[in-house]
Coordinates of C-alpha atoms and ligand atoms in Angstrom, one line a residue:
X47 CA 0.0 0.3 0.1
X48 CA 1.3 3.2 -1.9
X49 CA 0.7 6.7 0.8
X50 CA 1.8 10.0 -0.3
X51 CA 3.4 11.8 2.1
X52 CA 1.8 15.0 3.7
X53 CA 4.5 17.4 3.4
X54 CA 5.6 19.6 1.1
X55 CA 8.8 19.9 -0.6
X56 CA 10.4 22.4 -3.0
X57 CA 10.4 22.4 -6.8
X58 CA 7.3 20.0 -7.2
X59 CA 9.4 16.9 -5.4
X60 CA 6.9 14.5 -3.8
X61 CA 7.7 11.6 -1.0
X62 CA 5.4 8.7 -1.2
X63 CA 5.5 5.6 1.2
X64 CA 5.2 2.2 0.2
X65 CA 3.9 1.0 3.6
X66 CA 6.0 -3.3 3.7
X67 CA 5.4 -2.6 7.9
X68 CA 2.0 -2.9 7.5
X69 CA 2.5 -6.6 5.7
X70 CA 1.7 -8.7 9.1
X71 CA 1.3 -7.5 12.5
X72 CA 4.4 -9.6 13.8
X73 CA 6.7 -10.8 10.2
X74 CA 6.7 -6.8 9.6
X75 CA 8.4 -5.9 6.3
X76 CA 11.1 -6.6 4.3
X77 CA 11.6 -9.6 6.9
X78 CA 8.0 -11.3 5.3
X79 CA 9.1 -10.9 1.7
X80 CA 12.6 -12.7 3.2
X81 CA 10.9 -15.6 5.0
X82 CA 8.9 -16.6 2.5
X83 CA 9.8 -18.6 -0.4
X84 CA 12.5 -19.9 2.8
X85 CA 10.2 -21.3 4.6
X86 CA 7.7 -22.5 1.3
X87 CA 11.7 -24.5 0.6
X88 CA 11.6 -26.3 4.6
X89 CA 8.6 -27.4 3.6
X90 CA 9.6 -28.9 0.9
X91 CA 12.8 -29.9 2.2
X92 CA 10.8 -31.5 5.2
X93 CA 12.5 -29.6 7.1
X94 CA 10.7 -30.0 10.8
X95 CA 13.1 -27.0 12.4
X96 CA 14.8 -23.8 11.1
X97 CA 17.8 -22.3 12.5
X98 CA 18.8 -18.5 12.4
X99 CA 20.8 -16.1 13.8
X100 CA 20.3 -12.7 14.9
X101 CA 21.4 -10.0 17.8
X102 CA 19.4 -8.9 20.9
X103 CA 16.8 -7.1 19.6
X104 CA 16.6 -8.3 16.1
X105 CA 13.9 -7.7 13.8
X106 CA 15.3 -11.1 11.7
X107 CA 14.6 -13.0 15.4
X108 CA 10.9 -11.5 15.3
X109 CA 10.1 -12.5 12.4
X110 CA 11.3 -15.8 11.9
X111 CA 10.0 -16.8 15.6
X112 CA 6.4 -15.6 14.3
X113 CA 6.4 -17.1 11.4
X114 CA 7.8 -20.5 13.0
X115 CA 4.6 -20.6 14.7
X116 CA 2.2 -19.3 11.9
X117 CA 3.2 -22.0 9.4
X118 CA 4.3 -24.8 11.8
X119 CA 7.6 -25.0 11.9
X120 CA 9.9 -25.1 15.6
X121 CA 12.0 -22.6 15.7
X122 CA 16.1 -21.9 16.8
X123 CA 17.9 -18.3 17.0
X124 CA 21.6 -18.4 18.0
X125 CA 22.0 -15.2 19.6
X126 CA 24.8 -12.9 19.7
X127 CA 25.6 -12.3 23.6
X128 CA 25.8 -14.8 26.3
X129 CA 25.0 -11.9 28.5
X130 CA 21.3 -12.4 27.5
X131 CA 20.8 -15.8 29.1
X132 CA 19.5 -14.8 31.5
X133 CA 17.8 -11.3 31.1
X134 CA 14.7 -12.9 28.4
X135 CA 12.3 -11.2 30.3
X136 CA 14.2 -7.8 30.2
X137 CA 14.4 -7.9 26.1
X138 CA 11.0 -7.7 24.7
X139 CA 12.3 -8.9 21.4
X140 CA 13.6 -12.0 22.9
X141 CA 10.7 -12.6 25.1
X142 CA 7.9 -12.3 22.1
X143 CA 10.4 -14.5 20.1
X144 CA 10.0 -16.8 22.8
X145 CA 6.4 -16.6 23.8
X146 CA 5.8 -17.6 19.5
X147 CA 8.1 -20.7 20.7
X148 CA 11.5 -19.3 19.8
X149 CA 14.0 -22.4 21.4
X150 CA 17.2 -19.8 21.9
X151 CA 20.8 -20.8 22.1
X152 CA 23.2 -17.8 23.2
X153 CA 26.6 -17.3 22.3
X154 CA 29.6 -14.8 23.1
X155 CA 30.2 -12.4 20.6
X156 CA 33.6 -14.0 20.0
X157 CA 32.2 -17.2 18.8
X158 CA 29.5 -15.5 17.3
X159 CA 32.1 -14.1 14.5
X160 CA 32.1 -17.8 12.7
X161 CA 28.4 -17.5 11.9
X162 CA 29.3 -18.5 8.1
X163 CA 31.7 -20.9 8.7
X164 CA 30.3 -24.3 7.5
X165 CA 32.2 -26.0 11.1
X166 CA 30.3 -23.4 13.5
X167 CA 27.1 -24.3 11.6
X168 CA 27.9 -28.5 11.9
X169 CA 27.9 -27.5 16.4
X170 CA 24.4 -26.9 16.1
X171 CA 23.4 -30.1 14.3
X172 CA 25.2 -32.0 17.1
X173 CA 23.4 -30.0 19.5
X174 CA 19.4 -30.1 17.4
X175 CA 19.7 -32.7 14.6
X176 CA 18.7 -31.1 11.3
X177 CA 17.5 -28.3 10.5
X178 CA 16.9 -25.9 7.3
X179 CA 19.0 -22.5 8.0
X180 CA 18.8 -19.0 7.3
X181 CA 21.6 -17.0 6.9
X182 CA 21.6 -13.8 10.1
X183 CA 19.6 -10.8 8.6
X184 CA 17.6 -13.9 6.7
X185 CA 19.5 -12.9 2.9
X186 CA 20.3 -16.0 0.5
X187 CA 19.1 -16.3 -3.3
X188 CA 15.6 -17.0 -2.3
X189 CA 15.5 -14.2 0.1
X190 CA 16.1 -11.7 -3.2
X191 CA 13.3 -13.7 -4.6
X192 CA 10.9 -12.5 -2.4
X193 CA 11.6 -9.0 -2.2
X194 CA 11.1 -8.6 -6.0
X195 CA 7.9 -9.2 -5.0
X196 CA 7.8 -5.2 -3.3
X197 CA 7.3 -3.2 -6.4
X198 CA 4.4 -3.4 -8.1
X199 CA 3.8 -2.0 -12.1
X200 CA 2.2 0.8 -10.7
X201 CA 5.2 1.9 -9.2
X202 CA 6.8 2.6 -12.3
X203 CA 5.5 5.9 -12.2
X204 CA 8.5 6.7 -9.2
X205 CA 11.3 8.3 -10.6
X206 CA 13.7 7.4 -7.4
X207 CA 12.9 4.6 -4.4
X208 CA 14.7 5.0 -1.4
X209 CA 15.5 1.8 0.9
X210 CA 17.4 1.1 4.2
X211 CA 20.2 -1.2 4.0
X212 CA 21.3 -3.9 6.7
X213 CA 22.3 -6.9 4.4
X214 CA 21.6 -5.9 1.2
X215 CA 19.1 -8.5 0.2
X216 CA 16.1 -5.6 0.3
X217 CA 17.6 -3.7 -2.2
X218 CA 18.8 -6.5 -4.5
X219 CA 15.7 -7.5 -5.4
X220 CA 13.9 -4.1 -5.8
X221 CA 17.1 -3.2 -7.8
X222 CA 15.7 -6.8 -10.0
X223 CA 12.3 -5.2 -10.1
X224 CA 12.9 -1.5 -10.9
X225 CA 12.3 0.0 -13.7
X226 CA 15.4 0.8 -16.1
X227 CA 13.7 4.9 -15.8
X228 CA 14.4 4.4 -12.0
X229 CA 17.3 5.4 -9.4
X230 CA 17.0 2.8 -6.3
X231 CA 18.9 4.8 -3.5
X232 CA 20.4 2.4 -0.3
X233 CA 21.2 3.8 2.8
X234 CA 23.2 1.6 5.0
X235 CA 22.3 1.9 8.5
X236 CA 25.5 0.3 9.2
X237 CA 29.2 0.9 8.0
X238 CA 30.3 -2.1 5.9
X239 CA 32.8 -1.5 3.2
X240 CA 32.4 -4.9 1.7
X241 CA 28.4 -3.6 1.2
X242 CA 28.7 -2.9 -2.6
X243 CA 29.9 -6.0 -3.5
X244 CA 27.6 -8.4 -1.6
X245 CA 24.8 -6.6 -3.2
X246 CA 26.6 -6.8 -7.0
X247 CA 26.5 -10.6 -6.3
X248 CA 22.7 -10.7 -6.0
X249 CA 21.6 -7.0 -8.2
X250 CA 21.0 -8.1 -12.1
X251 CA 20.6 -3.8 -13.1
X252 CA 22.9 -1.1 -12.2
X253 CA 20.8 1.9 -11.5
X254 CA 21.5 1.8 -7.9
X255 CA 23.3 3.6 -5.4
X256 CA 24.5 3.6 -2.1
X257 CA 24.5 6.8 0.2
X258 CA 26.8 5.8 3.2
X259 CA 26.0 9.1 5.1
X260 CA 23.2 8.8 7.0
X261 CA 24.4 5.3 9.8
X262 CA 24.7 7.6 12.0
X263 CA 27.9 6.3 13.1
X264 CA 27.6 3.0 13.0
X265 CA 24.4 0.0 13.2
X266 CA 21.7 1.0 15.5
X267 CA 23.4 3.6 17.1
X268 CA 21.3 6.9 17.3
X269 CA 21.3 10.8 18.8
X270 CA 18.7 13.0 19.9
X271 CA 18.5 14.9 16.1
X272 CA 17.7 11.3 14.9
X273 CA 15.3 10.8 17.4
X274 CA 13.4 14.0 16.8
X275 CA 12.7 13.3 13.6
X276 CA 11.1 10.4 14.2
X277 CA 9.1 11.8 16.6
X278 CA 8.6 14.9 14.1
X279 CA 7.7 12.2 11.3
X280 CA 5.3 10.4 13.5
X281 CA 3.2 14.1 14.8
X282 CA 3.2 15.5 11.3
X283 CA 2.4 11.9 9.4
X284 CA 1.1 9.7 11.8
X285 CA 3.7 7.6 10.3
X286 CA 5.8 5.6 12.7
X287 CA 9.3 5.0 12.0
X288 CA 11.9 2.3 13.4
X289 CA 15.3 4.1 14.6
X290 CA 17.7 1.5 13.6
X291 CA 16.8 1.3 9.8
X292 CA 14.0 3.4 8.2
X293 CA 13.9 6.5 10.5
X294 CA 18.0 6.8 9.5
X295 CA 16.5 6.5 5.8
X296 CA 13.8 8.7 5.7
X297 CA 16.1 11.7 7.9
X298 CA 18.4 10.7 4.3
X299 CA 16.3 11.4 2.0
X300 CA 14.9 14.5 3.6
X301 CA 18.5 15.8 4.1
X302 CA 19.4 15.4 0.3
X303 CA 15.8 16.9 -0.8
X304 CA 17.2 19.8 1.4
X305 CA 20.5 19.9 0.0
X306 CA 19.3 19.9 -4.2
X307 CA 20.2 16.4 -4.3
X308 CA 16.9 15.7 -6.6
X309 CA 15.6 16.7 -9.5
X310 CA 12.9 19.3 -10.2
X311 CA 9.5 17.1 -10.3
X312 CA 11.3 13.6 -8.2
X313 CA 8.5 11.5 -7.2
X314 CA 10.6 9.4 -4.4
X315 CA 9.5 6.3 -3.4
X316 CA 10.1 5.4 0.1
X317 CA 10.0 1.9 1.6
X318 CA 8.9 1.1 4.7
X319 CA 10.8 -1.9 5.5
X320 CA 9.0 -2.4 9.3
X321 CA 11.5 -2.8 12.4
X322 CA 8.7 -1.1 14.3
X323 CA 9.3 -4.2 16.7
X324 CA 12.3 -2.8 17.7
X325 CA 11.3 0.7 19.5
X326 CA 10.5 -0.4 22.8
X327 CA 14.2 -2.4 23.1
X328 CA 15.6 0.8 21.6
X329 CA 13.5 3.1 24.2
X330 CA 15.5 1.1 27.3
X331 CA 18.8 1.3 26.2
X332 CA 17.8 5.4 25.9
X333 CA 16.4 5.3 29.3
X334 CA 20.1 4.3 30.2
X335 CA 22.0 6.5 27.9
X336 CA 19.4 9.8 29.2
X337 CA 18.4 10.1 25.7
X338 CA 15.0 11.6 25.0
X339 CA 12.5 8.3 24.1
X340 CA 11.0 7.0 20.7
X341 CA 7.1 7.7 20.8
X342 CA 4.9 4.8 20.3
X343 CA 1.8 5.2 17.9
X344 CA -1.3 6.2 19.5
X345 CA -0.1 7.2 23.0
Ligands
PLP174 C1 16.3 -5.8 8.2 C2 16.1 -4.7 7.7 C3 16.7 -3.9 7.0 C4 17.6 -4.6 6.2 O1 17.4 -5.4 4.9 P1 18.7 -6.2 4.3 O2 18.1 -7.0 3.2 O3 19.4 -6.5 4.8 O4 19.4 -5.2 3.5 C5 15.8 -3.0 6.3 N1 15.2 -2.3 7.4 C6 14.2 -3.0 8.5 C7 13.4 -2.5 9.4 C8 14.7 -4.3 8.9 O5 14.6 -5.0 10.0

């Protein structure tokens, strides 16, 4: 569903947002797209369980747990940070995933760095038996295939498409279905020098670029300016943004409009990839850091 943003921009520029966050209450936004064909494949392989990786507030962990519950596949989450083991009740994301039936396996931050090594993954077969593996962030060829369903034919009217980037799977799917006259702009939510190469592995067109100036210091890093922006945007438009991905992307697009990056009459489509489940966890961190809170919708 596309929604025109009720803000007046100079030079006849318009912003429209695709509300992928409204696809499903818990399997939100791009994570629904990324899991769809993976779950079908797991079912085809008669897999009874699905194993994946994620951090303490991971949207991917929450979405995988909810999808597992919905489609009747047991889920196992390998979670970064052994210290979280006794603290599930204090963590809204893990509490939610557990309520969906996800089983956790906590590993140290050092061990977690091995998450793509076959030896490390094999240790989980010893512990849990056979499973269908979904990589961290959920990006693989089937995830990209799912994200190729984000854009529809009527979206050809837009000149630019803007999307937040983590591992690059989502933007790859968008690039593959974008029209050649459209420019796809990715806003990385973290510092990762290898991101362009990762996207190039899946992307079949080259009408895209990464804009790396809006990660706010790194993954899940925020400041008072970003929080103020997210709260103002909710007040003005009624649309909630998350602090890790979509908040930074929309901040970046509006900043670039103000800096005359876009041509006259640009019709920009923002992809709302979801991630709103992460707000309550982030608010706990913000409270500790004595930063302002992110407003939750309807409060
Ligand atoms: C995971 C996530 C992304 C990043 O998706 P990638 O396919 O890893 O690039 C963007 N936005 C939100 C809200 C996410 O949860």
